[in-house]
Coordinates of C-alpha atoms in Angstrom, one line a residue:
X295 CA -35.0 3.9 16.5
X296 CA -34.0 0.6 14.9
X297 CA -31.3 0.1 12.3
X298 CA -32.3 1.3 8.8
X299 CA -30.0 -0.8 6.6
X300 CA -31.2 0.6 3.3
X301 CA -30.6 4.2 4.5
X302 CA -27.1 3.3 5.9
X303 CA -26.1 1.7 2.5
X304 CA -27.4 4.7 0.6
X305 CA -25.6 7.3 2.8
X306 CA -23.0 9.4 1.0
X307 CA -19.3 8.7 1.8
X308 CA -17.8 10.9 4.4
X309 CA -14.3 12.3 4.0
X310 CA -12.2 13.8 6.7
X311 CA -8.6 15.0 6.8
X312 CA -6.3 13.2 9.2
X313 CA -2.8 13.9 10.4
X314 CA -0.3 12.1 12.7
X315 CA 3.1 12.6 14.1
X316 CA 6.0 10.4 15.3
X317 CA 4.8 10.9 18.8
X318 CA 1.4 9.4 17.9
X319 CA 3.1 6.4 16.5
X320 CA 5.3 6.0 19.6
X321 CA 2.3 6.2 21.9
X322 CA 0.5 3.5 19.8
X323 CA 3.5 1.2 20.0
X324 CA 3.8 1.7 23.8
X325 CA 0.1 0.9 24.2
X326 CA 0.8 -2.4 22.5
X327 CA 3.5 -3.2 25.0
X328 CA 6.5 -2.1 23.0
X329 CA 9.7 -1.0 24.7
X330 CA 10.3 -4.0 26.9
X331 CA 13.3 -4.4 27.4
X332 CA 13.7 -0.6 26.9
X333 CA 17.2 -0.9 25.4
X334 CA 16.5 -3.8 23.1
X335 CA 17.4 -2.7 19.5
X336 CA 14.3 -4.6 18.3
X337 CA 12.1 -2.5 20.6
X338 CA 13.8 0.8 19.9
X339 CA 12.6 0.7 16.3
X340 CA 9.1 1.1 17.8
X341 CA 10.0 3.7 20.4
X342 CA 13.0 5.8 19.4
X343 CA 12.2 8.6 16.8
X344 CA 15.6 8.3 15.1
X345 CA 14.9 4.6 14.3
X346 CA 11.2 4.6 14.1
X347 CA 9.3 2.1 11.9
X348 CA 5.5 2.1 11.8
X349 CA 3.6 -1.1 12.5
X350 CA 0.9 -1.2 9.8
X351 CA -1.8 -1.7 12.4
X352 CA -1.2 1.9 13.4
X353 CA -3.6 2.7 10.5
X354 CA -6.5 1.8 12.8
X355 CA -5.7 4.8 15.0
X356 CA -4.0 7.2 12.6
X357 CA -5.4 10.7 13.0
X358 CA -6.9 10.0 16.4
X359 CA -10.6 10.4 16.8
X360 CA -13.2 7.6 16.9
X361 CA -12.3 4.2 15.6
X362 CA -14.2 2.7 12.6
X363 CA -16.5 0.6 14.8
X364 CA -17.6 3.8 16.6
X365 CA -17.6 6.1 13.6
X366 CA -19.9 3.7 11.8
X367 CA -22.6 4.5 14.4
X368 CA -22.9 8.1 13.2
X369 CA -23.9 7.0 9.7
X370 CA -27.5 7.9 8.8
X371 CA -29.8 5.0 9.5
X372 CA -27.5 3.6 12.3
X373 CA -29.1 4.8 15.5
X374 CA -28.2 2.0 18.0
X375 CA -27.2 1.6 21.6
X376 CA -23.4 1.5 22.0
X377 CA -23.8 -1.1 24.7
X378 CA -25.2 -3.5 22.0
X379 CA -22.2 -3.0 19.7
X380 CA -19.3 -5.4 19.3
X381 CA -16.3 -5.2 17.0
X382 CA -16.6 -8.4 15.0
X383 CA -13.6 -8.2 12.8
X384 CA -11.0 -6.0 11.1
X385 CA -9.3 -6.1 7.7
X386 CA -6.4 -4.0 6.5
X387 CA -4.7 -3.7 3.1
X388 CA -1.5 -1.7 3.0
X389 CA -0.8 0.0 -0.3
X390 CA 2.5 1.7 0.8
X391 CA 4.5 1.6 4.0
X392 CA 3.0 4.0 6.5
X393 CA 5.2 7.1 7.1
X394 CA 6.0 8.1 10.7
X395 CA 4.4 11.5 10.1
X396 CA 1.7 12.3 7.6
X397 CA -1.4 14.0 6.5
X398 CA -4.1 12.3 4.4
X399 CA -7.8 12.1 3.6
X400 CA -9.9 9.2 4.9
X401 CA -13.2 8.4 3.1
X402 CA -15.6 6.0 4.8
X403 CA -18.9 4.4 3.9
X404 CA -21.1 1.4 4.9
X405 CA -20.6 -1.1 2.0
X406 CA -22.7 -4.0 3.4
X407 CA -25.4 -4.7 5.9
X408 CA -26.1 -8.3 6.7
X409 CA -29.1 -9.7 8.6
X410 CA -27.9 -12.4 11.1
X411 CA -31.3 -13.0 12.6
X412 CA -30.7 -11.9 16.2
X413 CA -28.1 -9.2 15.1
X414 CA -27.0 -7.0 12.2
X415 CA -23.5 -7.0 10.8
X416 CA -22.3 -3.8 9.1
X417 CA -19.2 -3.4 7.0
X418 CA -17.5 0.0 7.2
X419 CA -14.8 0.6 4.6
X420 CA -12.3 3.4 4.9
X421 CA -9.9 4.4 2.1
X422 CA -7.0 6.6 3.0
X423 CA -4.8 8.5 0.5
X424 CA -2.2 11.3 0.7
X425 CA -0.7 13.4 -2.0
X426 CA 1.3 10.4 -3.2
X427 CA -1.8 8.2 -3.7
X428 CA -3.5 5.4 -1.8
X429 CA -2.0 4.5 1.6
X430 CA -4.3 1.9 3.1
X431 CA -7.8 0.5 3.0
X432 CA -9.5 -0.9 6.1
X433 CA -12.8 -2.6 6.8
X434 CA -14.4 -2.7 10.3
X435 CA -17.1 -5.4 10.9
X436 CA -19.7 -4.0 13.3
X437 CA -22.0 -6.5 15.1
X438 CA -25.1 -4.9 16.6
X439 CA -27.1 -7.2 18.9
X440 CA -30.9 -7.1 18.5
X441 CA -30.9 -5.3 15.2
X442 CA -31.4 -8.3 12.8
X443 CA -34.6 -9.8 11.5
X444 CA -35.5 -7.4 8.8
X445 CA -35.3 -10.0 6.1
X446 CA -32.0 -8.9 4.5
X447 CA -29.2 -10.9 3.0
X448 CA -27.5 -13.1 5.6
X449 CA -24.0 -12.6 4.0
X450 CA -21.1 -14.9 3.5
X451 CA -20.6 -17.6 6.1
X452 CA -17.5 -19.4 4.7
X453 CA -14.5 -19.2 7.0
X454 CA -10.9 -20.4 6.3
X455 CA -9.9 -23.8 7.5
X456 CA -7.9 -23.7 10.7
X457 CA -4.2 -24.1 10.4
X458 CA -3.0 -27.7 10.5
X459 CA -0.1 -29.2 12.3
X460 CA 1.9 -27.7 15.1
X461 CA 2.7 -24.0 14.9
X462 CA 6.1 -22.8 13.7
X463 CA 6.3 -20.3 16.5
X464 CA 4.6 -19.7 19.8
X465 CA 5.1 -16.6 21.9
X466 CA 3.4 -15.3 25.0
X467 CA 2.6 -11.6 25.3
X468 CA 1.6 -10.2 28.7
X469 CA -1.1 -7.5 28.7
X470 CA -0.4 -4.6 31.1
X471 CA -2.9 -4.0 33.8
X472 CA -3.3 -0.4 32.5
X473 CA -3.2 -1.4 28.8
X474 CA -6.8 -0.4 28.0
X475 CA -6.3 3.0 29.8
X476 CA -3.2 3.6 27.8
X477 CA -4.6 2.4 24.5
X478 CA -7.7 4.6 24.8
X479 CA -5.4 7.7 24.6
X480 CA -4.9 6.8 20.9
X481 CA -8.5 7.9 20.3
X482 CA -11.0 5.1 21.3
X483 CA -12.7 6.5 24.4
X484 CA -15.4 3.8 24.5
X485 CA -16.3 3.5 28.2
X486 CA -16.4 -0.3 27.8
X487 CA -12.7 -0.2 28.2
X488 CA -12.4 1.9 31.3
X489 CA -15.8 2.2 33.2
X490 CA -16.7 -0.9 35.3
X491 CA -20.4 0.2 35.4
X492 CA -20.7 0.5 31.6
X493 CA -18.8 -2.8 31.2
X494 CA -21.4 -4.5 33.5
X495 CA -24.3 -3.0 31.4
X496 CA -22.7 -4.5 28.3
X497 CA -22.5 -7.9 30.0
X498 CA -18.9 -8.0 31.2
X499 CA -17.7 -8.4 34.7
X500 CA -15.0 -5.7 34.2
X501 CA -13.6 -3.4 31.5
X502 CA -12.2 -5.3 28.5
X503 CA -9.2 -4.7 26.3
X504 CA -9.8 -3.0 23.0
X505 CA -10.0 -5.6 20.2
X506 CA -7.7 -3.4 18.1
X507 CA -5.1 -3.5 20.9
X508 CA -5.0 -7.3 20.7
X509 CA -5.0 -6.9 16.9
X510 CA -1.9 -4.7 17.1
X511 CA -0.1 -6.9 19.7
X512 CA -0.6 -10.0 17.5
X513 CA 0.8 -8.3 14.4
X514 CA 3.8 -7.0 16.3
X515 CA 4.5 -10.6 17.4
X516 CA 4.4 -11.8 13.8
X517 CA 6.7 -8.9 12.6
X518 CA 9.2 -9.4 15.4
X519 CA 9.5 -13.2 15.1
X520 CA 8.8 -14.2 11.4
X521 CA 9.3 -11.0 9.4
X522 CA 12.7 -10.0 10.8
X523 CA 11.2 -6.8 12.3
X524 CA 10.5 -5.5 8.8
X525 CA 7.2 -3.7 9.2
X526 CA 7.1 -2.8 5.5
X527 CA 6.8 -6.5 4.5
X528 CA 3.1 -6.5 5.7
X529 CA 0.7 -6.3 2.8
X530 CA -2.6 -7.2 4.5
X531 CA -3.9 -8.3 7.8
X532 CA -7.4 -9.7 8.6
X533 CA -8.9 -11.2 11.8
X534 CA -12.1 -12.1 13.5
X535 CA -12.6 -11.1 17.1
X536 CA -13.7 -14.4 18.7
X537 CA -13.8 -13.2 22.3
X538 CA -12.6 -10.4 24.5
X539 CA -9.2 -10.1 26.3
X540 CA -8.8 -8.5 29.7
X541 CA -6.0 -6.2 30.9
X542 CA -3.5 -8.3 33.0
X543 CA -3.9 -11.5 31.0
X544 CA -1.3 -13.2 28.9
X545 CA -2.0 -13.7 25.2
X546 CA -0.5 -16.8 23.5
X547 CA 0.2 -16.1 19.8
X548 CA 0.6 -19.2 17.7
X549 CA 2.0 -18.7 14.1
X550 CA 2.1 -21.0 11.1
X551 CA 4.1 -20.1 8.0
X552 CA 2.2 -20.4 4.7
X553 CA 3.2 -19.3 1.1
X554 CA 3.2 -15.5 1.2
X555 CA 1.4 -15.4 4.5
X556 CA 1.4 -16.2 8.2
X557 CA -1.7 -17.8 9.8
X558 CA -2.2 -16.8 13.4
X559 CA -4.4 -17.7 16.4
X560 CA -4.4 -15.8 19.7
X561 CA -5.7 -17.2 23.0
X562 CA -6.0 -16.1 26.6
X563 CA -3.6 -18.2 28.6
X564 CA -5.3 -17.7 32.0
X565 CA -8.7 -18.8 30.5
X566 CA -7.5 -22.2 29.1
X567 CA -6.4 -20.4 25.9
X568 CA -9.9 -19.2 25.1
X569 CA -9.7 -18.0 21.5
X570 CA -9.5 -14.2 21.3
X571 CA -8.5 -13.7 17.6
X572 CA -9.4 -16.3 15.0
X573 CA -9.4 -16.7 11.2
X574 CA -6.3 -14.5 11.3
X575 CA -3.9 -14.0 8.3
X576 CA -1.0 -11.7 7.8
X577 CA -0.1 -11.4 4.1
X578 CA 3.5 -10.5 3.6
X579 CA 6.1 -9.9 0.9

């Protein structure tokens, strides 16, 4: 059954209760490569419960379960083959610093469906609030190959101008060989990241790293180098997934300071710095 954009947009919001613990936060940070060197005070804030600070990108896995890009496929009117689905981009707005332990309600709905001709682009928005009020809002952009052409709105095409001049900071972040296997324990069990046969059916020669793992690794690099390790300074974080990364590669994170923000690009070193994350901005206070 093809995508029914009108039905997806008309579907009622879905609300679920989520909960997380300090152990969930620690596992997430370890999946991003935190804890090296293990005794570094800067790394202990991600791994030791008595010093724990929460990287805001943890919002993408808080409560476990399916990530937004997968959850969006269960919305009425969205009956598509998972092998045709790519995570196109991610946006996060932080209303308050994330607690190391919490319980909240997450409400999700499809807010836009764009016809890109050969594909469809869905926007799944999730608002999360606890007893104290709004915590964060995230948007997952879901690209579905072969589901365009219904005559719908094409959607915005403007993209920010690339950063100019040399970057202020450049860091390399190695990706563990088992990074995807570790990251999937946070809740994203998509076989694309673990099963070679499924990856081949999706057009890849081997399992790929979760885009949201790269997303978290890049934010950690920004927080560690330009925000003095202060995770609470992050106000918003947006990116476009330009290409996949693979476990075992090295990510080169380039950062440019801007008023109230940091512009970022991420490339795969072993593939001539093929862009992996693009149009990336961390808004900070």
